[in-house]
PDB file of C-alpha atoms and ligand atoms in Angstrom:
ATOM      1  CA  MET E 396       0.000   0.000   0.000  1.00  0.00           C
ATOM      2  CA  LEU E 397       1.413   3.293  -1.100  1.00  0.00           C
ATOM      3  CA  ARG E 398      -1.004   5.581   0.702  1.00  0.00           C
ATOM      4  CA  ARG E 399      -4.419   5.594   2.352  1.00  0.00           C
ATOM      5  CA  ILE E 400      -6.917   8.388   2.736  1.00  0.00           C
ATOM      6  CA  ARG E 401      -9.919   8.722   5.058  1.00  0.00           C
ATOM      7  CA  TYR E 402     -13.184   8.697   3.207  1.00  0.00           C
ATOM      8  CA  GLY E 403     -16.728   9.317   4.415  1.00  0.00           C
ATOM      9  CA  GLU E 404     -17.788   8.197   7.867  1.00  0.00           C
ATOM     10  CA  ALA E 405     -15.732   5.071   8.276  1.00  0.00           C
ATOM     11  CA  ASP E 406     -14.143   4.123   4.954  1.00  0.00           C
ATOM     12  CA  ARG E 407     -10.672   4.372   3.521  1.00  0.00           C
ATOM     13  CA  ILE E 408      -9.474   4.945  -0.021  1.00  0.00           C
ATOM     14  CA  LEU E 409      -6.315   2.969  -0.741  1.00  0.00           C
ATOM     15  CA  HIS E 410      -3.632   3.762  -3.297  1.00  0.00           C
ATOM     16  CA  LEU E 411      -2.071   0.425  -4.165  1.00  0.00           C
ATOM     17  CA  TYR E 412       0.741  -0.745  -6.370  1.00  0.00           C
ATOM     18  CA  SER E 413       0.188  -4.301  -7.512  1.00  0.00           C
ATOM     19  CA  ARG E 414       2.355  -6.867  -9.217  1.00  0.00           C
ATOM     20  CA  THR E 415      -0.264  -7.855 -11.767  1.00  0.00           C
ATOM     21  CA  ARG E 416      -2.142  -4.619 -12.503  1.00  0.00           C
ATOM     22  CA  GLY E 417       0.144  -1.735 -11.603  1.00  0.00           C
ATOM     23  CA  ARG E 418      -1.543   1.223  -9.935  1.00  0.00           C
ATOM     24  CA  ILE E 419      -4.902   0.461  -8.344  1.00  0.00           C
ATOM     25  CA  GLY E 420      -7.325   2.572  -6.371  1.00  0.00           C
ATOM     26  CA  ALA E 421      -9.578   0.713  -3.934  1.00  0.00           C
ATOM     27  CA  ILE E 422     -12.099   1.449  -1.238  1.00  0.00           C
ATOM     28  CA  ALA E 423     -12.181  -0.415   2.070  1.00  0.00           C
ATOM     29  CA  LYS E 424     -15.682   0.073   3.425  1.00  0.00           C
ATOM     30  CA  GLY E 425     -15.948   0.345   7.185  1.00  0.00           C
ATOM     31  CA  ALA E 426     -12.158   0.109   7.584  1.00  0.00           C
ATOM     32  CA  ARG E 427     -12.127   2.828  10.259  1.00  0.00           C
ATOM     33  CA  LYS E 428     -14.774   1.212  12.432  1.00  0.00           C
ATOM     34  CA  PRO E 429     -13.323  -0.068  15.744  1.00  0.00           C
ATOM     35  CA  ARG E 430     -14.242  -3.659  14.979  1.00  0.00           C
ATOM     36  CA  SER E 431     -13.583  -3.610  11.230  1.00  0.00           C
ATOM     37  CA  ARG E 432     -13.107  -7.020   9.668  1.00  0.00           C
ATOM     38  CA  PHE E 433      -9.911  -5.657   8.091  1.00  0.00           C
ATOM     39  CA  GLY E 434      -8.361  -5.288  11.552  1.00  0.00           C
ATOM     40  CA  GLY E 435      -5.003  -3.529  11.468  1.00  0.00           C
ATOM     41  CA  ARG E 436      -4.033  -5.001   8.129  1.00  0.00           C
ATOM     42  CA  LEU E 437      -4.597  -1.999   5.882  1.00  0.00           C
ATOM     43  CA  GLU E 438      -1.517  -0.023   6.869  1.00  0.00           C
ATOM     44  CA  PRO E 439       0.764   2.057   4.628  1.00  0.00           C
ATOM     45  CA  PHE E 440       3.797   0.164   3.243  1.00  0.00           C
ATOM     46  CA  PHE E 441       2.247  -3.212   4.109  1.00  0.00           C
ATOM     47  CA  ARG E 442       2.603  -5.874   1.439  1.00  0.00           C
ATOM     48  CA  LEU E 443      -0.840  -7.401   1.113  1.00  0.00           C
ATOM     49  CA  ASP E 444      -2.683 -10.217  -0.544  1.00  0.00           C
ATOM     50  CA  LEU E 445      -6.013  -8.635  -1.474  1.00  0.00           C
ATOM     51  CA  ILE E 446      -9.271  -9.852  -2.914  1.00  0.00           C
ATOM     52  CA  LEU E 447     -10.921  -6.985  -4.756  1.00  0.00           C
ATOM     53  CA  HIS E 448     -14.337  -6.668  -6.298  1.00  0.00           C
ATOM     54  CA  GLU E 449     -14.462  -4.830  -9.601  1.00  0.00           C
ATOM     55  CA  GLY E 450     -17.691  -2.942 -10.208  1.00  0.00           C
ATOM     56  CA  ARG E 451     -18.551   0.023 -12.395  1.00  0.00           C
ATOM     57  CA  SER E 452     -16.563   2.494 -10.335  1.00  0.00           C
ATOM     58  CA  ASP E 453     -12.896   3.275 -10.971  1.00  0.00           C
ATOM     59  CA  LEU E 454     -12.354   2.174  -7.396  1.00  0.00           C
ATOM     60  CA  LEU E 455     -12.216  -1.515  -6.653  1.00  0.00           C
ATOM     61  CA  THR E 456     -13.775  -2.714  -3.407  1.00  0.00           C
ATOM     62  CA  VAL E 457     -11.686  -4.609  -0.882  1.00  0.00           C
ATOM     63  CA  THR E 458     -13.480  -7.792   0.129  1.00  0.00           C
ATOM     64  CA  ASN E 459     -10.658  -9.657   1.859  1.00  0.00           C
ATOM     65  CA  VAL E 460      -7.109  -8.926   2.955  1.00  0.00           C
ATOM     66  CA  ALA E 461      -4.176 -10.922   4.292  1.00  0.00           C
ATOM     67  CA  THR E 462      -0.810  -9.505   5.309  1.00  0.00           C
ATOM     68  CA  VAL E 463       2.149 -10.835   3.327  1.00  0.00           C
ATOM     69  CA  ASP E 464       4.668  -8.623   5.147  1.00  0.00           C
ATOM     70  CA  GLY E 465       4.087  -5.748   7.561  1.00  0.00           C
ATOM     71  CA  TYR E 466       7.796  -4.803   7.812  1.00  0.00           C
ATOM     72  CA  PRO E 467       7.470  -4.278  11.597  1.00  0.00           C
ATOM     73  CA  ARG E 468      11.059  -3.162  12.242  1.00  0.00           C
ATOM     74  CA  LEU E 469      10.833  -0.497   9.554  1.00  0.00           C
ATOM     75  CA  ARG E 470       8.039   1.113  11.584  1.00  0.00           C
ATOM     76  CA  SER E 471      10.106   1.472  14.729  1.00  0.00           C
ATOM     77  CA  ARG E 472      12.824   3.578  13.096  1.00  0.00           C
ATOM     78  CA  GLY E 473      12.180   7.159  11.976  1.00  0.00           C
ATOM     79  CA  PRO E 474      14.689   7.319   9.098  1.00  0.00           C
ATOM     80  CA  ALA E 475      13.506   3.982   7.657  1.00  0.00           C
ATOM     81  CA  LEU E 476       9.872   5.071   7.916  1.00  0.00           C
ATOM     82  CA  MET E 477      10.634   8.362   6.150  1.00  0.00           C
ATOM     83  CA  ALA E 478      12.564   6.542   3.421  1.00  0.00           C
ATOM     84  CA  ALA E 479       9.640   4.138   2.901  1.00  0.00           C
ATOM     85  CA  ALA E 480       7.223   7.072   2.648  1.00  0.00           C
ATOM     86  CA  ARG E 481       9.391   8.808   0.044  1.00  0.00           C
ATOM     87  CA  ALA E 482       9.793   5.594  -1.955  1.00  0.00           C
ATOM     88  CA  CYS E 483       6.037   4.954  -2.012  1.00  0.00           C
ATOM     89  CA  ASP E 484       5.433   8.588  -2.959  1.00  0.00           C
ATOM     90  CA  ALA E 485       7.885   8.235  -5.859  1.00  0.00           C
ATOM     91  CA  VAL E 486       6.116   5.086  -7.107  1.00  0.00           C
ATOM     92  CA  LEU E 487       2.764   6.861  -6.780  1.00  0.00           C
ATOM     93  CA  ARG E 488       3.912   9.806  -8.891  1.00  0.00           C
ATOM     94  CA  LEU E 489       6.093   8.068 -11.435  1.00  0.00           C
ATOM     95  CA  LEU E 490       4.071   4.915 -12.150  1.00  0.00           C
ATOM     96  CA  ASP E 491       0.585   6.298 -12.551  1.00  0.00           C
ATOM     97  CA  ALA E 492      -0.531   3.909 -15.272  1.00  0.00           C
ATOM     98  CA  ALA E 493      -2.768   0.944 -14.478  1.00  0.00           C
ATOM     99  CA  GLU E 494      -0.475  -1.531 -16.177  1.00  0.00           C
ATOM    100  CA  PRO E 495       1.853  -4.044 -14.571  1.00  0.00           C
ATOM    101  CA  ASN E 496       5.512  -3.235 -14.146  1.00  0.00           C
ATOM    102  CA  PRO E 497       7.068  -6.222 -12.320  1.00  0.00           C
ATOM    103  CA  PRO E 498      10.570  -4.669 -12.096  1.00  0.00           C
ATOM    104  CA  ALA E 499       9.126  -1.610 -10.311  1.00  0.00           C
ATOM    105  CA  TYR E 500       7.003  -3.789  -8.038  1.00  0.00           C
ATOM    106  CA  ASN E 501       9.926  -6.050  -7.130  1.00  0.00           C
ATOM    107  CA  LEU E 502      12.194  -3.052  -6.599  1.00  0.00           C
ATOM    108  CA  LEU E 503       9.783  -1.484  -4.091  1.00  0.00           C
ATOM    109  CA  CYS E 504       9.406  -4.793  -2.222  1.00  0.00           C
ATOM    110  CA  ARG E 505      13.188  -5.183  -2.049  1.00  0.00           C
ATOM    111  CA  TYR E 506      13.678  -1.662  -0.757  1.00  0.00           C
ATOM    112  CA  LEU E 507      11.025  -2.075   1.947  1.00  0.00           C
ATOM    113  CA  ALA E 508      12.629  -5.365   3.014  1.00  0.00           C
ATOM    114  CA  LEU E 509      16.009  -3.656   3.101  1.00  0.00           C
ATOM    115  CA  LEU E 510      14.636  -0.810   5.220  1.00  0.00           C
ATOM    116  CA  ASP E 511      13.113  -3.409   7.514  1.00  0.00           C
ATOM    117  CA  GLY E 512      16.571  -4.892   8.029  1.00  0.00           C
ATOM    118  CA  GLU E 513      15.799  -8.255   6.455  1.00  0.00           C
ATOM    119  CA  GLN E 514      18.703  -7.746   4.143  1.00  0.00           C
ATOM    120  CA  SER E 515      21.733  -5.776   5.160  1.00  0.00           C
ATOM    121  CA  ALA E 516      23.035  -2.871   3.136  1.00  0.00           C
ATOM    122  CA  HIS E 517      26.595  -3.824   4.019  1.00  0.00           C
ATOM    123  CA  GLY E 518      26.341  -7.525   4.657  1.00  0.00           C
ATOM    124  CA  ASP E 519      26.459  -7.185   8.424  1.00  0.00           C
ATOM    125  CA  GLY E 520      22.873  -8.156   9.069  1.00  0.00           C
ATOM    126  CA  ALA E 521      22.017  -4.833  10.660  1.00  0.00           C
ATOM    127  CA  GLY E 522      20.436  -3.072   7.708  1.00  0.00           C
ATOM    128  CA  ASP E 523      22.552   0.001   8.406  1.00  0.00           C
ATOM    129  CA  GLY E 524      22.679   2.512   5.615  1.00  0.00           C
ATOM    130  CA  ALA E 525      19.555   1.271   3.906  1.00  0.00           C
ATOM    131  CA  ALA E 526      17.704   4.416   4.979  1.00  0.00           C
ATOM    132  CA  GLY E 527      20.566   6.678   3.864  1.00  0.00           C
ATOM    133  CA  LEU E 528      20.823   8.911   0.830  1.00  0.00           C
ATOM    134  CA  SER E 529      22.957   6.585  -1.329  1.00  0.00           C
ATOM    135  CA  THR E 530      20.456   3.702  -1.151  1.00  0.00           C
ATOM    136  CA  ALA E 531      17.537   6.115  -1.566  1.00  0.00           C
ATOM    137  CA  LEU E 532      19.141   7.455  -4.748  1.00  0.00           C
ATOM    138  CA  ALA E 533      19.992   3.989  -6.020  1.00  0.00           C
ATOM    139  CA  PHE E 534      16.310   3.128  -5.554  1.00  0.00           C
ATOM    140  CA  ARG E 535      15.256   6.259  -7.409  1.00  0.00           C
ATOM    141  CA  LEU E 536      17.627   5.562 -10.316  1.00  0.00           C
ATOM    142  CA  LYS E 537      16.395   1.985 -10.628  1.00  0.00           C
ATOM    143  CA  LEU E 538      12.797   3.153 -10.410  1.00  0.00           C
ATOM    144  CA  ALA E 539      13.431   5.687 -13.194  1.00  0.00           C
ATOM    145  CA  LEU E 540      14.930   2.856 -15.270  1.00  0.00           C
ATOM    146  CA  ALA E 541      11.909   0.619 -14.614  1.00  0.00           C
ATOM    147  CA  ALA E 542       9.583   3.466 -15.610  1.00  0.00           C
ATOM    148  CA  GLY E 543      11.517   4.070 -18.851  1.00  0.00           C
ATOM    149  CA  PHE E 544      13.127   7.367 -17.833  1.00  0.00           C
ATOM    150  CA  SER E 545      16.670   6.328 -17.006  1.00  0.00           C
ATOM    151  CA  PRO E 546      19.194   9.099 -17.704  1.00  0.00           C
ATOM    152  CA  GLU E 547      21.729   8.587 -20.505  1.00  0.00           C
ATOM    153  CA  LEU E 548      25.068   8.005 -18.761  1.00  0.00           C
ATOM    154  CA  ALA E 549      27.331   6.423 -21.384  1.00  0.00           C
ATOM    155  CA  SER E 550      27.840   9.324 -23.787  1.00  0.00           C
ATOM    156  CA  CYS E 551      26.818  12.937 -24.309  1.00  0.00           C
ATOM    157  CA  ALA E 552      23.017  13.021 -24.482  1.00  0.00           C
ATOM    158  CA  ARG E 553      23.202  15.861 -27.050  1.00  0.00           C
ATOM    159  CA  CYS E 554      25.992  14.918 -29.463  1.00  0.00           C
ATOM    160  CA  GLY E 555      27.016  11.364 -28.574  1.00  0.00           C
ATOM    161  CA  GLU E 556      30.589  12.257 -27.610  1.00  0.00           C
ATOM    162  CA  ALA E 557      31.928   9.595 -25.241  1.00  0.00           C
ATOM    163  CA  ASP E 558      34.796  11.575 -23.680  1.00  0.00           C
ATOM    164  CA  GLY E 559      34.999  14.748 -21.620  1.00  0.00           C
ATOM    165  CA  LEU E 560      31.584  14.385 -20.020  1.00  0.00           C
ATOM    166  CA  VAL E 561      31.505  17.216 -17.489  1.00  0.00           C
ATOM    167  CA  GLY E 562      27.882  18.113 -16.979  1.00  0.00           C
ATOM    168  CA  PHE E 563      24.339  16.875 -16.798  1.00  0.00           C
ATOM    169  CA  SER E 564      21.296  18.217 -18.598  1.00  0.00           C
ATOM    170  CA  GLY E 565      17.795  17.299 -17.472  1.00  0.00           C
ATOM    171  CA  ALA E 566      16.418  18.644 -20.753  1.00  0.00           C
ATOM    172  CA  ALA E 567      18.792  16.432 -22.757  1.00  0.00           C
ATOM    173  CA  GLY E 568      18.100  13.579 -20.329  1.00  0.00           C
ATOM    174  CA  GLY E 569      21.676  12.668 -19.517  1.00  0.00           C
ATOM    175  CA  VAL E 570      25.337  13.522 -19.193  1.00  0.00           C
ATOM    176  CA  VAL E 571      26.697  16.165 -21.557  1.00  0.00           C
ATOM    177  CA  CYS E 572      30.141  17.136 -22.852  1.00  0.00           C
ATOM    178  CA  ALA E 573      31.724  20.573 -22.324  1.00  0.00           C
ATOM    179  CA  ALA E 574      30.505  21.803 -25.723  1.00  0.00           C
ATOM    180  CA  CYS E 575      26.907  20.860 -24.894  1.00  0.00           C
ATOM    181  CA  GLU E 576      26.887  21.860 -21.224  1.00  0.00           C
ATOM    182  CA  ARG E 577      25.167  25.239 -21.652  1.00  0.00           C
ATOM    183  CA  ASP E 578      21.744  24.129 -20.424  1.00  0.00           C
ATOM    184  CA  GLY E 579      23.126  21.734 -17.822  1.00  0.00           C
ATOM    185  CA  PHE E 580      25.000  21.815 -14.535  1.00  0.00           C
ATOM    186  CA  GLU E 581      28.388  20.517 -13.469  1.00  0.00           C
ATOM    187  CA  LEU E 582      28.478  16.797 -12.725  1.00  0.00           C
ATOM    188  CA  SER E 583      31.597  15.511 -10.967  1.00  0.00           C
ATOM    189  CA  PRO E 584      33.240  12.265 -12.099  1.00  0.00           C
ATOM    190  CA  GLU E 585      32.344  10.882  -8.647  1.00  0.00           C
ATOM    191  CA  ALA E 586      28.625  11.637  -9.113  1.00  0.00           C
ATOM    192  CA  HIS E 587      28.710  10.167 -12.638  1.00  0.00           C
ATOM    193  CA  ARG E 588      30.409   7.003 -11.366  1.00  0.00           C
ATOM    194  CA  PHE E 589      27.912   6.707  -8.502  1.00  0.00           C
ATOM    195  CA  MET E 590      24.979   6.725 -10.929  1.00  0.00           C
ATOM    196  CA  VAL E 591      26.539   4.132 -13.237  1.00  0.00           C
ATOM    197  CA  GLU E 592      27.450   1.834 -10.333  1.00  0.00           C
ATOM    198  CA  ALA E 593      24.103   2.285  -8.549  1.00  0.00           C
ATOM    199  CA  LEU E 594      22.277   1.158 -11.688  1.00  0.00           C
ATOM    200  CA  GLY E 595      24.635  -1.765 -12.191  1.00  0.00           C
ATOM    201  CA  CYS E 596      24.608  -3.355  -8.746  1.00  0.00           C
ATOM    202  CA  PRO E 597      21.902  -4.746  -6.447  1.00  0.00           C
ATOM    203  CA  LEU E 598      20.058  -2.257  -4.265  1.00  0.00           C
ATOM    204  CA  ALA E 599      21.416  -3.968  -1.136  1.00  0.00           C
ATOM    205  CA  SER E 600      24.974  -3.060  -2.126  1.00  0.00           C
ATOM    206  CA  ALA E 601      24.435   0.481  -3.361  1.00  0.00           C
ATOM    207  CA  PRO E 602      27.766   2.321  -3.733  1.00  0.00           C
ATOM    208  CA  SER E 603      28.675   5.142  -1.395  1.00  0.00           C
ATOM    209  CA  ALA E 604      29.814   8.616  -2.405  1.00  0.00           C
ATOM    210  CA  SER E 605      30.403  12.038  -0.875  1.00  0.00           C
ATOM    211  CA  GLU E 606      27.394  14.149   0.082  1.00  0.00           C
ATOM    212  CA  ARG E 607      28.276  16.589  -2.693  1.00  0.00           C
ATOM    213  CA  ALA E 608      28.330  13.853  -5.344  1.00  0.00           C
ATOM    214  CA  LEU E 609      25.092  12.363  -4.045  1.00  0.00           C
ATOM    215  CA  ARG E 610      23.333  15.728  -4.227  1.00  0.00           C
ATOM    216  CA  GLN E 611      24.505  16.150  -7.829  1.00  0.00           C
ATOM    217  CA  ALA E 612      23.177  12.692  -8.652  1.00  0.00           C
ATOM    218  CA  GLU E 613      19.892  13.550  -6.954  1.00  0.00           C
ATOM    219  CA  ARG E 614      19.598  16.718  -9.034  1.00  0.00           C
ATOM    220  CA  ALA E 615      20.363  14.753 -12.200  1.00  0.00           C
ATOM    221  CA  VAL E 616      17.585  12.232 -11.511  1.00  0.00           C
ATOM    222  CA  SER E 617      15.121  14.934 -10.409  1.00  0.00           C
ATOM    223  CA  GLU E 618      15.673  17.126 -13.472  1.00  0.00           C
ATOM    224  CA  THR E 619      15.459  14.160 -15.838  1.00  0.00           C
ATOM    225  CA  LEU E 620      12.107  13.136 -14.360  1.00  0.00           C
ATOM    226  CA  GLU E 621      10.818  16.724 -14.375  1.00  0.00           C
ATOM    227  CA  HIS E 622      11.671  17.190 -18.051  1.00  0.00           C
ATOM    228  CA  HIS E 623      10.723  13.790 -19.405  1.00  0.00           C
ATOM    229  CA  ALA E 624       8.137  12.302 -17.021  1.00  0.00           C
ATOM    230  CA  HIS E 625       6.725  15.683 -15.870  1.00  0.00           C
ATOM    231  CA  VAL E 626       6.971  14.451 -12.301  1.00  0.00           C
ATOM    232  CA  HIS E 627       8.396  16.385  -9.383  1.00  0.00           C
ATOM    233  CA  LEU E 628       9.707  14.179  -6.576  1.00  0.00           C
ATOM    234  CA  ARG E 629      10.364  15.176  -2.990  1.00  0.00           C
ATOM    235  CA  ALA E 630      13.977  15.337  -1.762  1.00  0.00           C
ATOM    236  CA  ALA E 631      15.427  11.810  -1.622  1.00  0.00           C
ATOM    237  CA  ALA E 632      16.579  12.156   2.007  1.00  0.00           C
TER     238      ALA E 632
HETATM  239 ZN1   ZN D1800      28.028  16.929 -26.473  1.00  0.00          ZN
END
């Protein structure tokens, strides 16, 4: 569940991202009643197994729900909870079509599991770093790739030059050479390398980089999505 909204006297509207149908809107009737048959199972970030009734409305109706994973440890840590909220918000904004996108679905599940500490960011079993900026950006880059808006990183997005890539242009949708940098901003070799490595390795082993490089990478992803997906995302961390 990406988000839930109060509706009417006792209902909830749910914004869901599903493996088989992509974005779904559903209504859970009576979910806010004290003795609702849904119990405490309709919580944000929960991974759910839902039975939905499809009527004439755009909203499906929840008829049954089982929890697949509630990520309980994620909920007890502020930074992990904030990271989960930003990730779900990014999925909500970037993947608005009601069509399946298994890579995006699997990516979100992996990130939530990582934030919950099921998998460690550094192989130490503690999950440390999963809620940090580098993993948040690696998630965002992979999500952009899954949505079809991955920035061009191999050669100048304007002229195709492979050497002397010094900037990034959101309008061009990728790295740019010095001759094409006029509408872009400076991108350090470290930030460029971070983006390439983050896309190439599993989320659980996202590369690290300096704060300055990470902020450049964040700007690169944000401007690409603003220009090409017309989506404005909140700060990554
Ligand atoms: Zn160029």
